[in-house]
Short mmCIF file of C-alpha atoms in Angstrom, two decimals:
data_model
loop_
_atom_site.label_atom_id
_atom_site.label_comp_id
_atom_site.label_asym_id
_atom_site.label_seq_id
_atom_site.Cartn_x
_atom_site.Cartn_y
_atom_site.Cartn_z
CA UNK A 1 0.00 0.00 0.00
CA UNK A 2 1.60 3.58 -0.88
CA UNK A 3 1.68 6.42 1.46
CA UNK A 4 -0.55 9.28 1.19
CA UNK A 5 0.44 12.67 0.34
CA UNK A 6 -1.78 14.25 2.58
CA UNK A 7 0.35 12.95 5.28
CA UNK A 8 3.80 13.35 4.66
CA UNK A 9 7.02 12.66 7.52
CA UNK A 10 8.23 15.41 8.57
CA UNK A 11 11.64 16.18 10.65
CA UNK A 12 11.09 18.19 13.90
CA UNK A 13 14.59 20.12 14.93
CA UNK A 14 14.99 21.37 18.19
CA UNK A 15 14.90 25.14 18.80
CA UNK A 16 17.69 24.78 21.79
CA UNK A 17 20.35 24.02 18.90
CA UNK A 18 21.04 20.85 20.46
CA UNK A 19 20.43 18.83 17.58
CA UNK A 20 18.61 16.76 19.01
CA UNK A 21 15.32 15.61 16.24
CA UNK A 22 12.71 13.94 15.96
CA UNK A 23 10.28 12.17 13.18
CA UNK A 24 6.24 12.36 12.81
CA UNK A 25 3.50 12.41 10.36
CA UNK A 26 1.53 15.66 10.09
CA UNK A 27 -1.64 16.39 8.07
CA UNK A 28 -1.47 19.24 5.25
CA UNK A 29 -4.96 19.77 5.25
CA UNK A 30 -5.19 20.57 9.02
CA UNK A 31 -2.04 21.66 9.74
CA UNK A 32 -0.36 23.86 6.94
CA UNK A 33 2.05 25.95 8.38
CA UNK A 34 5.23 24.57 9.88
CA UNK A 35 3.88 22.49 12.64
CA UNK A 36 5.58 23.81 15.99
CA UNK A 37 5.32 21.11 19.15
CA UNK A 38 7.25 21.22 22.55
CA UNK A 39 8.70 17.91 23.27
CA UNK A 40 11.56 16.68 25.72
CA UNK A 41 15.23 17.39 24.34
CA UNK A 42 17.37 14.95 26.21
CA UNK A 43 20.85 16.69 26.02
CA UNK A 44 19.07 19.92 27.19
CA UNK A 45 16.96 17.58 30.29
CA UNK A 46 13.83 19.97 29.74
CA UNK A 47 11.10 20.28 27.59
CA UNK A 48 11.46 22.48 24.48
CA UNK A 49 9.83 23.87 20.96
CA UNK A 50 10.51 21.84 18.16
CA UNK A 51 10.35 23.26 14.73
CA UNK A 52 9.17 21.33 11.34
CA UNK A 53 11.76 21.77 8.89
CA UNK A 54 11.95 21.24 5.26
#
């Protein structure tokens, strides 16, 4: 079965400049800006905003 468009992977970079990423599925119809979520860094050992990037 192929993977729909309308929900794509997308990369999720920390803000903190850790480099620290991570890897989810968003939906383009719902969500079509950058999709912005705040999620545990580990090297930073706090919760941060991570950025879609493209």
């Amino acid at each position: 079965m192929a993977r729909s468009t309308t929900r794509p992977v997308v990369k999720l970079r920390s803000t903190a400049g850790t480099g620290v990423t991570y890897v989810t599925r968003k939906s383009r119809i719902n969500d079509p800006d950058r999709l912005v979520l705040r999620k545990y860094d580990p090297v930073r050992g706090e919760h941060v905003l991570f950025r879609e990037e493209r």
